[in-house]
PDB file of C-alpha atoms in Angstrom:
ATOM      1  CA  MET A  26     -19.510  -0.169  17.002  1.00 45.00           C
ATOM      2  CA  SER A  27     -19.604  -3.572  18.169  1.00 46.00           C
ATOM      3  CA  GLY A  28     -16.684  -4.061  20.762  1.00 50.00           C
ATOM      4  CA  SER A  29     -15.776  -7.384  19.246  1.00 56.00           C
ATOM      5  CA  SER A  30     -15.576  -6.376  15.531  1.00 66.00           C
ATOM      6  CA  PRO A  31     -12.229  -6.011  13.653  1.00 72.00           C
ATOM      7  CA  ALA A  32     -13.413  -2.399  12.890  1.00 73.00           C
ATOM      8  CA  ALA A  33     -13.886  -1.600  16.631  1.00 71.00           C
ATOM      9  CA  ARG A  34     -10.647  -3.175  17.695  1.00 75.00           C
ATOM     10  CA  LEU A  35      -8.831  -0.949  15.144  1.00 78.00           C
ATOM     11  CA  GLN A  36     -10.712   2.173  16.145  1.00 75.00           C
ATOM     12  CA  ARG A  37      -9.431   1.567  19.784  1.00 76.00           C
ATOM     13  CA  LEU A  38      -5.775   1.370  18.556  1.00 82.00           C
ATOM     14  CA  PHE A  39      -6.233   5.006  17.125  1.00 81.00           C
ATOM     15  CA  GLU A  40      -8.234   6.523  19.897  1.00 73.00           C
ATOM     16  CA  GLY A  41      -6.397   9.247  21.690  1.00 67.00           C
ATOM     17  CA  ARG A  42      -3.643   9.432  19.151  1.00 75.00           C
ATOM     18  CA  ARG A  43      -2.603  12.838  17.561  1.00 77.00           C
ATOM     19  CA  LEU A  44      -2.519  12.053  13.921  1.00 80.00           C
ATOM     20  CA  THR A  45      -1.819  14.220  10.883  1.00 83.00           C
ATOM     21  CA  PRO A  46      -4.478  14.648   8.171  1.00 79.00           C
ATOM     22  CA  THR A  47      -2.419  11.988   6.056  1.00 86.00           C
ATOM     23  CA  GLN A  48      -2.347   9.702   8.950  1.00 87.00           C
ATOM     24  CA  ARG A  49      -6.078  10.078   9.775  1.00 82.00           C
ATOM     25  CA  ARG A  50      -6.716   9.133   6.018  1.00 83.00           C
ATOM     26  CA  ILE A  51      -4.826   6.000   6.475  1.00 89.00           C
ATOM     27  CA  ALA A  52      -6.669   5.036   9.719  1.00 86.00           C
ATOM     28  CA  HIS A  53      -9.825   5.884   8.235  1.00 81.00           C
ATOM     29  CA  SER A  54      -9.134   3.449   5.331  1.00 84.00           C
ATOM     30  CA  MET A  55      -8.004   0.937   7.729  1.00 87.00           C
ATOM     31  CA  VAL A  56     -11.144   0.937   9.705  1.00 80.00           C
ATOM     32  CA  ARG A  57     -13.290   0.759   6.391  1.00 77.00           C
ATOM     33  CA  ARG A  58     -11.375  -2.161   5.263  1.00 81.00           C
ATOM     34  CA  ALA A  59     -10.732  -3.840   8.661  1.00 80.00           C
ATOM     35  CA  GLY A  60     -11.283  -7.406   7.660  1.00 79.00           C
ATOM     36  CA  ASP A  61      -8.543  -7.009   4.707  1.00 84.00           C
ATOM     37  CA  VAL A  62      -6.031  -4.752   6.392  1.00 87.00           C
ATOM     38  CA  PRO A  63      -4.081  -7.484   8.290  1.00 88.00           C
ATOM     39  CA  PHE A  64      -3.267  -9.081   4.827  1.00 86.00           C
ATOM     40  CA  LEU A  65      -2.239  -5.947   3.030  1.00 88.00           C
ATOM     41  CA  SER A  66       1.333  -4.977   2.250  1.00 88.00           C
ATOM     42  CA  SER A  67       2.531  -1.311   2.877  1.00 90.00           C
ATOM     43  CA  VAL A  68       2.155  -0.676  -0.786  1.00 89.00           C
ATOM     44  CA  GLU A  69      -1.311  -2.053  -0.894  1.00 88.00           C
ATOM     45  CA  LEU A  70      -2.528   0.112   2.089  1.00 91.00           C
ATOM     46  CA  ALA A  71      -0.917   3.103   0.499  1.00 90.00           C
ATOM     47  CA  GLU A  72      -2.941   2.585  -2.676  1.00 89.00           C
ATOM     48  CA  LEU A  73      -5.916   2.029  -0.488  1.00 87.00           C
ATOM     49  CA  ALA A  74      -5.547   5.298   1.368  1.00 87.00           C
ATOM     50  CA  GLY A  75      -4.295   7.313  -1.675  1.00 87.00           C
ATOM     51  CA  VAL A  76      -1.009   8.088   0.113  1.00 89.00           C
ATOM     52  CA  SER A  77       2.596   7.250  -0.189  1.00 91.00           C
ATOM     53  CA  GLN A  78       4.329   4.228   0.877  1.00 90.00           C
ATOM     54  CA  PRO A  79       6.795   6.178   3.245  1.00 91.00           C
ATOM     55  CA  SER A  80       3.587   7.743   4.772  1.00 92.00           C
ATOM     56  CA  VAL A  81       2.268   4.267   5.828  1.00 93.00           C
ATOM     57  CA  THR A  82       5.623   3.408   7.380  1.00 92.00           C
ATOM     58  CA  ARG A  83       5.771   6.795   9.370  1.00 91.00           C
ATOM     59  CA  PHE A  84       2.076   6.171  10.287  1.00 92.00           C
ATOM     60  CA  ALA A  85       3.347   2.806  11.990  1.00 91.00           C
ATOM     61  CA  VAL A  86       6.045   4.547  13.706  1.00 91.00           C
ATOM     62  CA  ALA A  87       3.664   7.182  15.012  1.00 89.00           C
ATOM     63  CA  LEU A  88       1.537   4.378  16.595  1.00 89.00           C
ATOM     64  CA  GLY A  89       4.558   3.149  18.321  1.00 88.00           C
ATOM     65  CA  PHE A  90       5.651   0.293  16.143  1.00 91.00           C
ATOM     66  CA  ASP A  91       9.200  -0.343  14.782  1.00 90.00           C
ATOM     67  CA  GLY A  92       7.668  -0.262  11.110  1.00 90.00           C
ATOM     68  CA  TYR A  93       4.757  -1.282   9.077  1.00 92.00           C
ATOM     69  CA  PRO A  94       5.535  -5.412   9.412  1.00 91.00           C
ATOM     70  CA  ALA A  95       5.357  -4.845  13.047  1.00 90.00           C
ATOM     71  CA  LEU A  96       2.016  -3.160  12.810  1.00 91.00           C
ATOM     72  CA  ARG A  97       0.646  -5.670  10.644  1.00 89.00           C
ATOM     73  CA  LYS A  98       1.671  -8.429  12.889  1.00 88.00           C
ATOM     74  CA  HIS A  99      -0.279  -6.814  15.654  1.00 88.00           C
ATOM     75  CA  LEU A 100      -3.212  -6.204  13.561  1.00 85.00           C
ATOM     76  CA  ARG A 101      -3.124 -10.052  12.867  1.00 82.00           C
ATOM     77  CA  GLU A 102      -3.317 -10.638  16.559  1.00 79.00           C
ATOM     78  CA  VAL A 103      -5.921  -7.912  17.665  1.00 71.00           C
ATOM     79  CA  ALA A 104      -8.061  -7.867  14.657  1.00 58.00           C
ATOM     80  CA  PRO A 105      -8.117 -11.386  12.976  1.00 55.00           C
ATOM     81  CA  ALA A 106     -10.284 -11.658   9.949  1.00 49.00           C
ATOM     82  CA  GLU A 107     -10.329 -13.829   6.850  1.00 45.00           C
ATOM     83  CA  PRO A 108     -11.000 -11.977   3.612  1.00 46.00           C
ATOM     84  CA  VAL A 109     -14.689 -12.448   2.662  1.00 47.00           C
ATOM     85  CA  PRO A 110     -14.991 -15.170   0.155  1.00 46.00           C
ATOM     86  CA  GLY A 111     -16.925 -14.853  -3.150  1.00 47.00           C
ATOM     87  CA  ARG A 112     -16.457 -13.100  -6.348  1.00 47.00           C
ATOM     88  CA  GLY A 113     -13.396 -10.770  -6.825  1.00 52.00           C
ATOM     89  CA  ASP A 114     -13.714  -6.890  -7.356  1.00 52.00           C
ATOM     90  CA  ASP A 115     -12.574  -7.549 -10.930  1.00 58.00           C
ATOM     91  CA  GLU A 116     -15.917  -9.531 -11.532  1.00 75.00           C
ATOM     92  CA  TYR A 117     -17.955  -6.513 -10.751  1.00 77.00           C
ATOM     93  CA  ASN A 118     -18.166  -3.362 -12.962  1.00 82.00           C
ATOM     94  CA  GLU A 119     -17.418   0.040 -11.540  1.00 81.00           C
ATOM     95  CA  TYR A 120     -21.257   0.830 -10.930  1.00 86.00           C
ATOM     96  CA  GLN A 121     -21.651  -2.411  -9.061  1.00 86.00           C
ATOM     97  CA  GLN A 122     -18.608  -1.978  -6.994  1.00 84.00           C
ATOM     98  CA  ALA A 123     -19.947   1.421  -5.870  1.00 85.00           C
ATOM     99  CA  VAL A 124     -22.944   0.091  -4.670  1.00 90.00           C
ATOM    100  CA  LEU A 125     -21.206  -2.805  -2.964  1.00 87.00           C
ATOM    101  CA  GLY A 126     -19.071  -0.240  -1.378  1.00 85.00           C
ATOM    102  CA  GLU A 127     -22.007   1.639   0.184  1.00 90.00           C
ATOM    103  CA  ILE A 128     -23.679  -1.780   1.380  1.00 91.00           C
ATOM    104  CA  GLU A 129     -20.182  -2.205   3.246  1.00 87.00           C
ATOM    105  CA  ASN A 130     -20.530   1.200   4.645  1.00 88.00           C
ATOM    106  CA  LEU A 131     -24.067   0.484   5.998  1.00 93.00           C
ATOM    107  CA  ARG A 132     -22.709  -2.806   7.565  1.00 90.00           C
ATOM    108  CA  HIS A 133     -20.136  -0.633   9.526  1.00 88.00           C
ATOM    109  CA  LEU A 134     -22.896   1.660  10.527  1.00 93.00           C
ATOM    110  CA  ALA A 135     -25.163  -1.166  11.820  1.00 93.00           C
ATOM    111  CA  GLU A 136     -22.199  -2.334  13.855  1.00 90.00           C
ATOM    112  CA  LEU A 137     -21.692   1.184  15.276  1.00 91.00           C
ATOM    113  CA  LEU A 138     -25.374   1.293  16.197  1.00 94.00           C
ATOM    114  CA  ALA A 139     -25.083  -1.867  18.378  1.00 93.00           C
ATOM    115  CA  ASP A 140     -24.325   0.707  21.185  1.00 93.00           C
ATOM    116  CA  PRO A 141     -27.378   3.068  20.977  1.00 95.00           C
ATOM    117  CA  GLY A 142     -25.815   5.221  23.639  1.00 96.00           C
ATOM    118  CA  PRO A 143     -24.376   8.011  21.491  1.00 96.00           C
ATOM    119  CA  VAL A 144     -27.464   8.276  19.255  1.00 97.00           C
ATOM    120  CA  GLU A 145     -29.778   8.437  22.205  1.00 97.00           C
ATOM    121  CA  ARG A 146     -27.657  10.965  23.834  1.00 98.00           C
ATOM    122  CA  ALA A 147     -27.574  12.972  20.663  1.00 98.00           C
ATOM    123  CA  GLY A 148     -31.555  12.753  20.301  1.00 97.00           C
ATOM    124  CA  ARG A 149     -31.866  14.307  23.902  1.00 97.00           C
ATOM    125  CA  LEU A 150     -29.560  17.105  23.036  1.00 98.00           C
ATOM    126  CA  LEU A 151     -31.439  17.829  19.780  1.00 98.00           C
ATOM    127  CA  ALA A 152     -34.859  17.643  21.205  1.00 97.00           C
ATOM    128  CA  ALA A 153     -33.991  19.990  24.142  1.00 97.00           C
ATOM    129  CA  SER A 154     -32.450  22.676  22.098  1.00 98.00           C
ATOM    130  CA  ARG A 155     -35.093  25.490  21.099  1.00 96.00           C
ATOM    131  CA  PRO A 156     -34.024  26.611  18.376  1.00 98.00           C
ATOM    132  CA  LEU A 157     -32.058  23.809  16.722  1.00 98.00           C
ATOM    133  CA  PRO A 158     -29.500  24.813  14.389  1.00 98.00           C
ATOM    134  CA  VAL A 159     -28.690  22.434  11.536  1.00 98.00           C
ATOM    135  CA  LEU A 160     -25.352  23.102   9.840  1.00 98.00           C
ATOM    136  CA  GLY A 161     -24.124  21.471   6.539  1.00 98.00           C
ATOM    137  CA  LEU A 162     -22.072  23.381   3.870  1.00 97.00           C
ATOM    138  CA  ARG A 163     -21.202  22.507   0.349  1.00 95.00           C
ATOM    139  CA  ALA A 164     -21.384  18.511  -0.119  1.00 93.00           C
ATOM    140  CA  ALA A 165     -23.089  18.378   3.279  1.00 96.00           C
ATOM    141  CA  SER A 166     -25.671  20.818   2.449  1.00 96.00           C
ATOM    142  CA  SER A 167     -28.109  18.563   1.008  1.00 95.00           C
ATOM    143  CA  GLN A 168     -27.893  16.368   4.199  1.00 96.00           C
ATOM    144  CA  ALA A 169     -28.614  19.447   6.422  1.00 97.00           C
ATOM    145  CA  ARG A 170     -31.592  20.481   4.355  1.00 97.00           C
ATOM    146  CA  GLY A 171     -32.925  16.823   4.354  1.00 97.00           C
ATOM    147  CA  PHE A 172     -32.660  16.592   8.148  1.00 98.00           C
ATOM    148  CA  GLY A 173     -34.248  20.066   8.729  1.00 97.00           C
ATOM    149  CA  TYR A 174     -37.002  19.419   6.502  1.00 97.00           C
ATOM    150  CA  PHE A 175     -38.337  16.431   8.555  1.00 97.00           C
ATOM    151  CA  ALA A 176     -37.005  17.776  11.731  1.00 97.00           C
ATOM    152  CA  ALA A 177     -39.357  20.734  11.216  1.00 96.00           C
ATOM    153  CA  LYS A 178     -42.507  18.406  11.344  1.00 95.00           C
ATOM    154  CA  VAL A 179     -41.663  17.530  14.912  1.00 96.00           C
ATOM    155  CA  HIS A 180     -39.534  20.130  16.413  1.00 97.00           C
ATOM    156  CA  PRO A 181     -40.926  23.591  16.905  1.00 94.00           C
ATOM    157  CA  ASP A 182     -38.062  25.657  15.733  1.00 97.00           C
ATOM    158  CA  VAL A 183     -35.389  24.387  13.319  1.00 98.00           C
ATOM    159  CA  ARG A 184     -32.921  26.575  11.535  1.00 98.00           C
ATOM    160  CA  VAL A 185     -30.941  25.125   8.718  1.00 98.00           C
ATOM    161  CA  LEU A 186     -27.578  26.882   8.235  1.00 98.00           C
ATOM    162  CA  ASP A 187     -26.621  25.785   4.573  1.00 96.00           C
ATOM    163  CA  GLU A 188     -24.922  28.978   3.429  1.00 93.00           C
ATOM    164  CA  GLY A 189     -21.376  29.977   4.427  1.00 92.00           C
ATOM    165  CA  GLY A 190     -20.060  33.540   4.443  1.00 92.00           C
ATOM    166  CA  SER A 191     -19.846  36.406   6.827  1.00 90.00           C
ATOM    167  CA  MET A 192     -23.472  35.836   8.122  1.00 95.00           C
ATOM    168  CA  LEU A 193     -22.737  32.366   9.317  1.00 97.00           C
ATOM    169  CA  HIS A 194     -21.507  33.456  12.877  1.00 96.00           C
ATOM    170  CA  ASP A 195     -24.388  35.966  12.893  1.00 97.00           C
ATOM    171  CA  ARG A 196     -26.842  33.155  12.642  1.00 97.00           C
ATOM    172  CA  ILE A 197     -25.311  31.092  15.132  1.00 98.00           C
ATOM    173  CA  ASP A 198     -25.417  34.115  17.477  1.00 97.00           C
ATOM    174  CA  ALA A 199     -29.078  34.525  16.963  1.00 97.00           C
ATOM    175  CA  ALA A 200     -29.768  31.029  17.589  1.00 98.00           C
ATOM    176  CA  ARG A 201     -27.886  31.088  20.718  1.00 97.00           C
ATOM    177  CA  ARG A 202     -29.648  34.305  21.811  1.00 97.00           C
ATOM    178  CA  ALA A 203     -32.935  32.622  21.034  1.00 98.00           C
ATOM    179  CA  GLY A 204     -32.062  29.830  23.466  1.00 98.00           C
ATOM    180  CA  ALA A 205     -30.326  27.110  21.428  1.00 98.00           C
ATOM    181  CA  THR A 206     -28.334  24.877  23.512  1.00 98.00           C
ATOM    182  CA  ALA A 207     -27.123  22.446  20.664  1.00 98.00           C
ATOM    183  CA  LEU A 208     -26.126  22.380  17.126  1.00 98.00           C
ATOM    184  CA  ILE A 209     -26.181  19.418  14.766  1.00 98.00           C
ATOM    185  CA  CYS A 210     -23.576  19.468  11.761  1.00 98.00           C
ATOM    186  CA  PHE A 211     -23.176  17.293   8.956  1.00 98.00           C
ATOM    187  CA  ALA A 212     -19.607  17.290   7.709  1.00 97.00           C
ATOM    188  CA  LEU A 213     -18.533  15.430   4.375  1.00 94.00           C
ATOM    189  CA  PRO A 214     -15.302  15.512   2.313  1.00 88.00           C
ATOM    190  CA  ARG A 215     -13.879  17.855   1.156  1.00 86.00           C
ATOM    191  CA  HIS A 216     -14.206  19.461   4.539  1.00 92.00           C
ATOM    192  CA  PRO A 217     -14.700  23.325   4.380  1.00 94.00           C
ATOM    193  CA  LYS A 218     -12.445  25.367   6.647  1.00 95.00           C
ATOM    194  CA  GLU A 219     -15.329  27.459   7.229  1.00 97.00           C
ATOM    195  CA  VAL A 220     -17.272  24.643   8.911  1.00 97.00           C
ATOM    196  CA  VAL A 221     -14.397  23.861  11.492  1.00 97.00           C
ATOM    197  CA  ASP A 222     -14.269  27.597  12.309  1.00 97.00           C
ATOM    198  CA  ALA A 223     -18.035  27.670  12.782  1.00 97.00           C
ATOM    199  CA  LEU A 224     -18.138  24.642  15.024  1.00 98.00           C
ATOM    200  CA  ALA A 225     -15.316  26.039  17.167  1.00 97.00           C
ATOM    201  CA  TYR A 226     -17.173  29.383  17.516  1.00 97.00           C
ATOM    202  CA  ALA A 227     -20.485  27.552  18.339  1.00 98.00           C
ATOM    203  CA  GLN A 228     -18.706  25.882  21.205  1.00 98.00           C
ATOM    204  CA  GLU A 229     -17.135  29.157  22.295  1.00 97.00           C
ATOM    205  CA  GLN A 230     -20.806  30.501  22.496  1.00 96.00           C
ATOM    206  CA  GLY A 231     -21.710  27.439  24.725  1.00 97.00           C
ATOM    207  CA  LEU A 232     -23.428  25.260  22.136  1.00 98.00           C
ATOM    208  CA  THR A 233     -23.140  21.451  22.414  1.00 98.00           C
ATOM    209  CA  VAL A 234     -21.874  20.346  18.858  1.00 98.00           C
ATOM    210  CA  VAL A 235     -23.286  17.014  17.530  1.00 98.00           C
ATOM    211  CA  ALA A 236     -21.594  15.925  14.376  1.00 98.00           C
ATOM    212  CA  VAL A 237     -22.274  13.451  11.833  1.00 98.00           C
ATOM    213  CA  ALA A 238     -18.836  13.172   9.637  1.00 96.00           C
ATOM    214  CA  ASP A 239     -17.419  10.552   7.442  1.00 91.00           C
ATOM    215  CA  SER A 240     -14.741   9.391  10.036  1.00 88.00           C
ATOM    216  CA  ALA A 241     -13.994   9.639  13.590  1.00 87.00           C
ATOM    217  CA  PHE A 242     -10.922  11.386  12.327  1.00 84.00           C
ATOM    218  CA  ALA A 243     -12.415  14.001  10.355  1.00 89.00           C
ATOM    219  CA  PRO A 244     -11.288  17.666  10.821  1.00 91.00           C
ATOM    220  CA  VAL A 245     -14.525  18.512  12.762  1.00 95.00           C
ATOM    221  CA  ALA A 246     -13.672  15.862  15.403  1.00 93.00           C
ATOM    222  CA  LYS A 247     -11.552  18.472  17.368  1.00 92.00           C
ATOM    223  CA  CYS A 248     -14.533  20.823  17.611  1.00 96.00           C
ATOM    224  CA  SER A 249     -17.430  18.427  18.362  1.00 97.00           C
ATOM    225  CA  ASP A 250     -18.784  17.314  21.617  1.00 97.00           C
ATOM    226  CA  LEU A 251     -20.297  14.137  20.105  1.00 97.00           C
ATOM    227  CA  LEU A 252     -19.268  12.824  16.851  1.00 96.00           C
ATOM    228  CA  ILE A 253     -21.026   9.742  15.216  1.00 96.00           C
ATOM    229  CA  PRO A 254     -19.257   8.600  12.049  1.00 94.00           C
ATOM    230  CA  ALA A 255     -20.864   7.276   8.896  1.00 94.00           C
ATOM    231  CA  ALA A 256     -18.607   6.569   6.009  1.00 90.00           C
ATOM    232  CA  VAL A 257     -18.923   7.936   2.457  1.00 90.00           C
ATOM    233  CA  GLY A 258     -18.502   6.040  -0.698  1.00 86.00           C
ATOM    234  CA  THR A 259     -15.439   6.823  -2.905  1.00 78.00           C
ATOM    235  CA  GLY A 260     -15.925   4.562  -5.727  1.00 76.00           C
ATOM    236  CA  LEU A 261     -17.391   7.034  -8.139  1.00 81.00           C
ATOM    237  CA  ALA A 262     -16.188  10.398  -9.565  1.00 81.00           C
ATOM    238  CA  PHE A 263     -18.435  12.120  -6.587  1.00 87.00           C
ATOM    239  CA  ASP A 264     -18.528  10.658  -3.038  1.00 87.00           C
ATOM    240  CA  THR A 265     -21.850   9.053  -2.221  1.00 91.00           C
ATOM    241  CA  ALA A 266     -23.443   9.434   1.354  1.00 94.00           C
ATOM    242  CA  CYS A 267     -25.911   6.663   1.979  1.00 96.00           C
ATOM    243  CA  ALA A 268     -24.750   5.957   5.440  1.00 95.00           C
ATOM    244  CA  PRO A 269     -24.634   9.625   6.702  1.00 96.00           C
ATOM    245  CA  MET A 270     -28.181  10.125   5.277  1.00 97.00           C
ATOM    246  CA  LEU A 271     -29.385   7.114   6.906  1.00 97.00           C
ATOM    247  CA  LEU A 272     -27.724   8.287  10.252  1.00 98.00           C
ATOM    248  CA  GLY A 273     -29.502  11.380   9.990  1.00 97.00           C
ATOM    249  CA  ARG A 274     -32.783   9.513   9.761  1.00 97.00           C
ATOM    250  CA  VAL A 275     -31.776   7.514  12.804  1.00 98.00           C
ATOM    251  CA  LEU A 276     -30.982  10.701  14.790  1.00 98.00           C
ATOM    252  CA  LEU A 277     -34.355  11.898  13.847  1.00 97.00           C
ATOM    253  CA  GLU A 278     -35.845   8.911  15.305  1.00 97.00           C
ATOM    254  CA  ALA A 279     -33.935   9.301  18.506  1.00 97.00           C
ATOM    255  CA  MET A 280     -34.985  12.990  18.694  1.00 97.00           C
ATOM    256  CA  CYS A 281     -38.720  12.135  18.278  1.00 96.00           C
ATOM    257  CA  ASP A 282     -38.475   9.800  21.215  1.00 95.00           C
ATOM    258  CA  ASP A 283     -37.380  12.689  23.297  1.00 95.00           C
ATOM    259  CA  LEU A 284     -40.215  14.906  21.888  1.00 95.00           C
ATOM    260  CA  PRO A 285     -43.365  14.048  23.683  1.00 91.00           C
ATOM    261  CA  ASP A 286     -45.626  15.829  21.227  1.00 93.00           C
ATOM    262  CA  ALA A 287     -43.767  14.326  18.049  1.00 92.00           C
ATOM    263  CA  GLN A 288     -46.561  11.967  17.022  1.00 92.00           C
ATOM    264  CA  ALA A 289     -49.305  14.663  17.750  1.00 93.00           C
ATOM    265  CA  ARG A 290     -47.438  16.962  15.274  1.00 92.00           C
ATOM    266  CA  LEU A 291     -47.080  14.288  12.521  1.00 92.00           C
ATOM    267  CA  GLU A 292     -50.807  13.569  12.779  1.00 93.00           C
ATOM    268  CA  GLU A 293     -51.797  17.311  12.604  1.00 92.00           C
ATOM    269  CA  PHE A 294     -49.527  17.638   9.484  1.00 90.00           C
ATOM    270  CA  ASP A 295     -51.131  14.511   7.870  1.00 91.00           C
ATOM    271  CA  ALA A 296     -54.620  15.968   8.505  1.00 92.00           C
ATOM    272  CA  ARG A 297     -53.631  19.485   7.138  1.00 91.00           C
ATOM    273  CA  ALA A 298     -52.158  17.919   4.157  1.00 91.00           C
ATOM    274  CA  VAL A 299     -55.218  15.867   3.290  1.00 91.00           C
ATOM    275  CA  ALA A 300     -57.356  18.933   3.717  1.00 93.00           C
ATOM    276  CA  ARG A 301     -55.074  20.860   1.383  1.00 92.00           C
ATOM    277  CA  GLY A 302     -54.904  18.043  -1.200  1.00 93.00           C
ATOM    278  CA  LEU A 303     -51.046  18.496  -0.888  1.00 90.00           C
ATOM    279  CA  PHE A 304     -50.044  14.815  -2.125  1.00 89.00           C
ATOM    280  CA  VAL A 305     -51.311  12.705  -4.836  1.00 86.00           C
ATOM    281  CA  GLU A 306     -52.134   9.216  -3.613  1.00 73.00           C
TER     282      GLU A 306
END
């Protein structure tokens, strides 16, 4: 994330803090709406985060401020930003607002990628792991399967772990015995406890955990060696995940950069696809 952006400055305010799940939710909402937060009342912030107004006050105190007014004064000093001019939300229908919310999530992701270091490090870790376990359960299972589908075209051994249950730890064990050194996890709300437990177990077995999560404050943060956040959209009945999907493709690109035979594998696949008449042009 760009070090000069309001979102980045807010992120630094929360780094290293031991926050409760409710407080992480408030922090996540503030980062997502960094340009507006300095102008919100405690009631408005509570509504934005879906928490009570007293929770916002306790959150401000947990950050070391006397109360929310002191926190807001600090935010106006460290993260100054004017509300974006233009049409108000009430001029868009709910479907348009959902799309605009996803566009904002993608803007935040673009800011984060201004520093390519974490993605490049993740690419090296994933390329070097043979096999490469890809974990994603429930809402995140489609993200894991999509990543695994494309990763298998350039990586020699990809193992998608998209089903929970008693076999999950066994499959992590099997990957580790086969030589795996890293695991990538897609973690989206609502976060299954099973995913957190599986990542903690993977770390115990010596795997480096790379996580794509909806927030730097997601429950999987405590058991991830490298977490890269990509926010989900919450404007519809079911969350939308355009930013996590795009981040997955970015990580695939970084992984390809560290796989010297990636291009050759892709060309070989294309040649075989033509020979088999696999696709309709």
